[in-house]
Coordinates of C-alpha atoms and ligand atoms in Angstrom, one line a residue:
M1216 CA -85.4 -70.5 8.6
D1217 CA -86.5 -71.4 5.1
S1218 CA -87.4 -74.9 5.6
D1219 CA -85.2 -76.2 2.4
H1220 CA -81.8 -77.2 1.9
P1221 CA -78.9 -76.7 -0.6
D1222 CA -77.9 -78.9 -3.7
F1223 CA -75.7 -81.1 -0.8
S1224 CA -74.4 -83.1 -3.7
R1225 CA -72.9 -80.3 -5.4
V1226 CA -71.5 -78.4 -2.0
I1227 CA -69.6 -81.9 -1.4
E1228 CA -68.2 -81.3 -4.7
I1229 CA -67.3 -77.9 -4.4
C1230 CA -65.5 -78.9 -0.8
R1231 CA -63.5 -81.9 -2.6
S1232 CA -61.9 -79.4 -5.0
Y1233 CA -60.6 -76.5 -2.3
D1234 CA -60.1 -80.0 -0.1
A1235 CA -62.2 -77.5 2.2
S1236 CA -63.9 -79.2 5.0
L1237 CA -68.2 -79.3 5.0
L1238 CA -70.1 -79.3 8.6
V1239 CA -73.8 -80.1 8.2
D1240 CA -76.5 -79.8 10.5
V1241 CA -79.3 -82.8 10.5
A1242 CA -81.0 -80.7 13.7
H1243 CA -83.8 -80.8 11.6
D1244 CA -84.2 -83.4 9.0
L1245 CA -82.8 -86.3 11.0
G1246 CA -85.6 -88.8 12.1
V1247 CA -88.1 -87.2 9.8
L1248 CA -87.3 -86.8 6.4
G1249 CA -85.7 -88.8 3.9
P1250 CA -85.1 -92.7 3.2
M1251 CA -86.1 -94.6 7.2
G1252 CA -85.9 -90.9 8.1
R1253 CA -81.8 -90.7 7.6
G1254 CA -82.3 -87.2 6.7
V1255 CA -81.8 -85.0 3.5
L1256 CA -77.9 -86.5 3.2
H1257 CA -79.2 -90.1 2.0
E1258 CA -82.2 -89.0 -0.1
P1259 CA -81.8 -90.0 -3.6
G1260 CA -79.2 -88.6 -5.5
V1261 CA -77.7 -87.1 -3.1
S1262 CA -74.4 -88.6 -3.6
G1263 CA -70.8 -88.1 -1.0
K1264 CA -70.0 -87.5 2.4
P1265 CA -69.8 -84.2 4.8
T1266 CA -66.8 -84.4 6.6
F1267 CA -68.4 -83.3 9.9
V1268 CA -72.1 -84.3 10.8
I1269 CA -73.9 -82.3 14.0
G1270 CA -76.9 -82.7 15.4
S1271 CA -79.5 -81.7 17.8
F1272 CA -82.1 -85.1 20.3
S1273 CA -84.4 -81.8 20.8
K1274 CA -86.6 -81.7 17.4
T1275 CA -87.4 -85.8 16.6
F1276 CA -85.8 -87.2 19.7
G1277 CA -88.0 -85.8 22.0
C1278 CA -85.3 -84.5 24.5
I1279 CA -82.3 -82.2 24.8
G1280 CA -78.7 -83.1 23.8
G1281 CA -77.0 -83.3 20.6
F1282 CA -74.6 -85.2 19.0
F1283 CA -70.8 -84.2 16.3
A1284 CA -70.3 -87.1 14.0
S1285 CA -67.2 -87.3 12.0
N1286 CA -65.1 -90.1 9.8
S1287 CA -62.0 -88.2 11.1
R1288 CA -60.7 -89.9 14.1
A1289 CA -58.5 -86.7 14.7
A1290 CA -61.5 -84.4 14.5
S1291 CA -63.7 -86.3 17.1
Y1292 CA -60.1 -86.3 19.5
Y1293 CA -60.1 -82.7 18.6
V1294 CA -63.8 -81.7 19.5
R1295 CA -63.9 -83.8 22.5
G1296 CA -60.3 -82.2 23.8
F1297 CA -61.6 -78.6 22.6
S1298 CA -64.8 -78.4 22.9
G1299 CA -65.9 -76.1 26.3
A1300 CA -69.4 -77.5 26.3
Y1301 CA -69.1 -80.3 26.0
T1302 CA -65.8 -81.1 28.9
F1303 CA -67.7 -78.2 30.8
S1304 CA -70.7 -79.5 31.5
N1305 CA -72.1 -82.9 32.3
Y1306 CA -73.4 -85.4 30.4
L1307 CA -76.5 -87.0 29.4
V1308 CA -78.1 -88.3 32.3
P1309 CA -79.5 -92.1 31.9
P1310 CA -83.2 -91.7 31.4
Q1311 CA -82.0 -89.2 28.6
I1312 CA -79.9 -91.8 26.7
A1313 CA -83.0 -94.5 26.9
A1314 CA -85.1 -91.6 25.8
V1315 CA -83.4 -90.8 23.0
R1316 CA -82.4 -94.8 22.3
S1317 CA -86.1 -95.2 22.3
A1318 CA -86.5 -92.6 19.8
V1319 CA -83.8 -93.7 17.5
K1320 CA -86.2 -97.5 17.4
I1321 CA -88.8 -95.6 16.3
V1322 CA -87.2 -93.5 14.4
S1323 CA -86.1 -97.3 12.1
S1324 CA -89.4 -99.0 12.6
P1325 CA -92.4 -99.6 10.5
Q1326 CA -93.9 -96.9 13.4
G1327 CA -91.8 -94.4 12.4
D1328 CA -92.2 -94.8 8.5
S1329 CA -96.1 -94.1 9.0
L1330 CA -95.6 -91.7 12.0
R1331 CA -93.3 -89.8 9.3
S1332 CA -95.9 -90.2 6.4
H1333 CA -98.6 -88.7 9.1
V1334 CA -96.4 -85.7 10.0
L1335 CA -96.0 -84.8 5.9
S1336 CA -99.0 -85.3 4.9
L1337 CA -100.2 -83.4 7.7
S1338 CA -97.5 -80.3 6.0
T1339 CA -98.9 -80.3 1.7
L1340 CA -102.7 -80.0 3.4
M1341 CA -101.5 -77.1 6.0
R1342 CA -99.4 -75.6 3.1
T1343 CA -101.8 -76.5 0.0
T1344 CA -104.7 -75.2 2.6
L1345 CA -102.3 -72.2 3.5
A1346 CA -102.0 -71.3 -0.2
S1347 CA -105.8 -71.5 -1.4
L1348 CA -106.5 -68.9 1.6
G1349 CA -104.2 -66.8 -0.2
I1350 CA -100.8 -67.3 1.9
K1351 CA -97.2 -68.4 0.5
V1352 CA -95.6 -70.7 2.6
L1353 CA -91.3 -70.8 1.8
G1354 CA -89.9 -73.8 1.4
R1355 CA -90.6 -77.6 0.9
P1356 CA -92.9 -80.0 2.9
S1357 CA -91.3 -80.4 5.7
P1358 CA -91.9 -80.8 9.3
I1359 CA -91.8 -77.4 9.5
V1360 CA -94.3 -75.2 7.9
L1361 CA -93.3 -71.7 7.5
P1362 CA -96.1 -68.5 6.2
F1363 CA -94.5 -65.7 4.5
I1364 CA -95.3 -62.5 6.3
G1365 CA -93.5 -60.1 5.1
P1366 CA -93.7 -56.6 7.0
E1367 CA -92.7 -57.3 10.9
K1368 CA -95.9 -54.6 11.8
L1369 CA -97.9 -56.9 10.1
A1370 CA -96.6 -59.9 12.1
R1371 CA -96.5 -59.0 15.1
K1372 CA -99.9 -58.4 14.9
A1373 CA -101.1 -61.2 12.7
Y1374 CA -99.7 -63.3 16.0
R1375 CA -101.3 -61.3 18.5
Y1376 CA -104.5 -62.3 16.4
C1377 CA -103.3 -65.5 16.5
L1378 CA -102.7 -65.9 19.7
Q1379 CA -106.4 -64.7 20.9
N1380 CA -107.9 -67.7 18.7
G1381 CA -106.4 -70.4 19.8
V1382 CA -103.1 -70.7 17.7
I1383 CA -99.9 -70.8 19.4
L1384 CA -97.1 -69.8 16.8
N1385 CA -93.5 -68.6 16.5
S1386 CA -92.8 -66.1 14.7
V1387 CA -89.5 -65.1 13.2
E1388 CA -87.9 -61.7 12.2
F1389 CA -84.5 -60.2 11.7
P1390 CA -82.1 -60.8 12.1
A1391 CA -83.0 -64.7 12.0
C1392 CA -84.2 -63.9 8.6
R1393 CA -83.8 -61.0 6.1
K1394 CA -85.8 -57.0 6.8
A1395 CA -89.3 -57.7 5.8
E1396 CA -89.5 -61.0 5.5
A1397 CA -90.6 -61.8 9.4
R1398 CA -92.5 -65.4 9.4
F1399 CA -94.4 -67.6 11.0
R1400 CA -93.0 -70.9 12.3
L1401 CA -95.0 -73.8 13.1
Q1402 CA -93.5 -77.6 14.0
I1403 CA -96.3 -79.8 13.0
T1404 CA -95.9 -83.9 14.9
P1405 CA -97.6 -86.8 14.3
R1406 CA -99.8 -86.1 17.8
H1407 CA -101.6 -83.6 15.2
S1408 CA -104.9 -84.4 13.2
H1409 CA -106.4 -82.4 10.1
E1410 CA -108.9 -80.9 11.6
D1411 CA -105.6 -79.4 13.4
V1412 CA -104.1 -78.1 10.4
V1413 CA -107.1 -77.2 8.4
F1414 CA -108.1 -75.3 12.1
A1415 CA -104.9 -73.5 12.2
S1416 CA -104.2 -72.3 8.2
N1417 CA -108.0 -70.7 8.6
V1418 CA -106.8 -68.6 11.7
I1419 CA -103.8 -68.3 10.1
A1420 CA -105.1 -66.6 7.6
D1421 CA -108.2 -64.7 9.0
S1422 CA -105.9 -63.0 11.0
V1423 CA -103.3 -61.4 8.7
S1424 CA -106.2 -60.3 6.6
S1425 CA -107.2 -58.7 10.2
A1426 CA -103.7 -57.7 10.8
A1427 CA -103.4 -55.7 7.5
A1428 CA -107.1 -54.5 7.4
D1429 CA -106.1 -52.4 11.2
Ligands
LIG256 C1 -80.6 -76.2 12.5 C2 -80.9 -76.0 14.2 N1 -79.2 -77.0 15.0 C3 -79.6 -76.6 16.4 C4 -80.6 -76.2 16.7 C5 -80.9 -76.3 18.4 O1 -81.3 -76.6 19.3 P1 -80.8 -77.1 20.3 O2 -79.7 -76.3 20.9 O3 -82.0 -77.4 20.9 O4 -80.4 -79.0 20.8 C6 -82.2 -75.8 16.3 C7 -82.5 -75.2 17.0 O5 -83.9 -75.1 16.9 C8 -82.0 -75.6 14.8 O6 -83.3 -74.8 14.5

């Protein structure tokens, strides 16, 4: 919800010193951030590995489902045996697995590199456009862009104006973030264009101004 991440090398080091396990959810970075889309954990300077990694197929991979991975065979067996969602649900069906496999192929191909760089350039463009229009944007460039709004009332009104003016977005407020720190959440995809991003930024800025003037 803040488009940020901790200093993983440091967190891993602290876990080691306390003999603690570390679970990292890579739902929002696997496939879209870091070298070859391998995520923040593979960015230069990040050393060490978390004990467990979980991820979702519902973002980059365009499907439902997800995964749990660990170097520990015991942990993998434990999760298989005691995870209710795993034991009492059905497996992914072949078309879903085919979709995820195709997405993985794209992610690790030169096409993946160009899709990622397009998304990141749009994200940077949206962040700078919003900033130039007086809207603070949280976190760091990623497919998720978070214009900060603040008071919930302002966010709700501005959200309505955005919808009325052709921009569908998610409005996030407490308890998903702190009170009076409402923000919008937009997700950029490779299908978006420069024009889309500039259009949405202008609608958001105008909507916030109109909501504040109400
Ligand atoms: C960090 C994170 N993990 C996991 C999920 C859940 O993904 P899903 O239930 O769609 O697989 C989400 C959904 O937005 C998420 O933001």
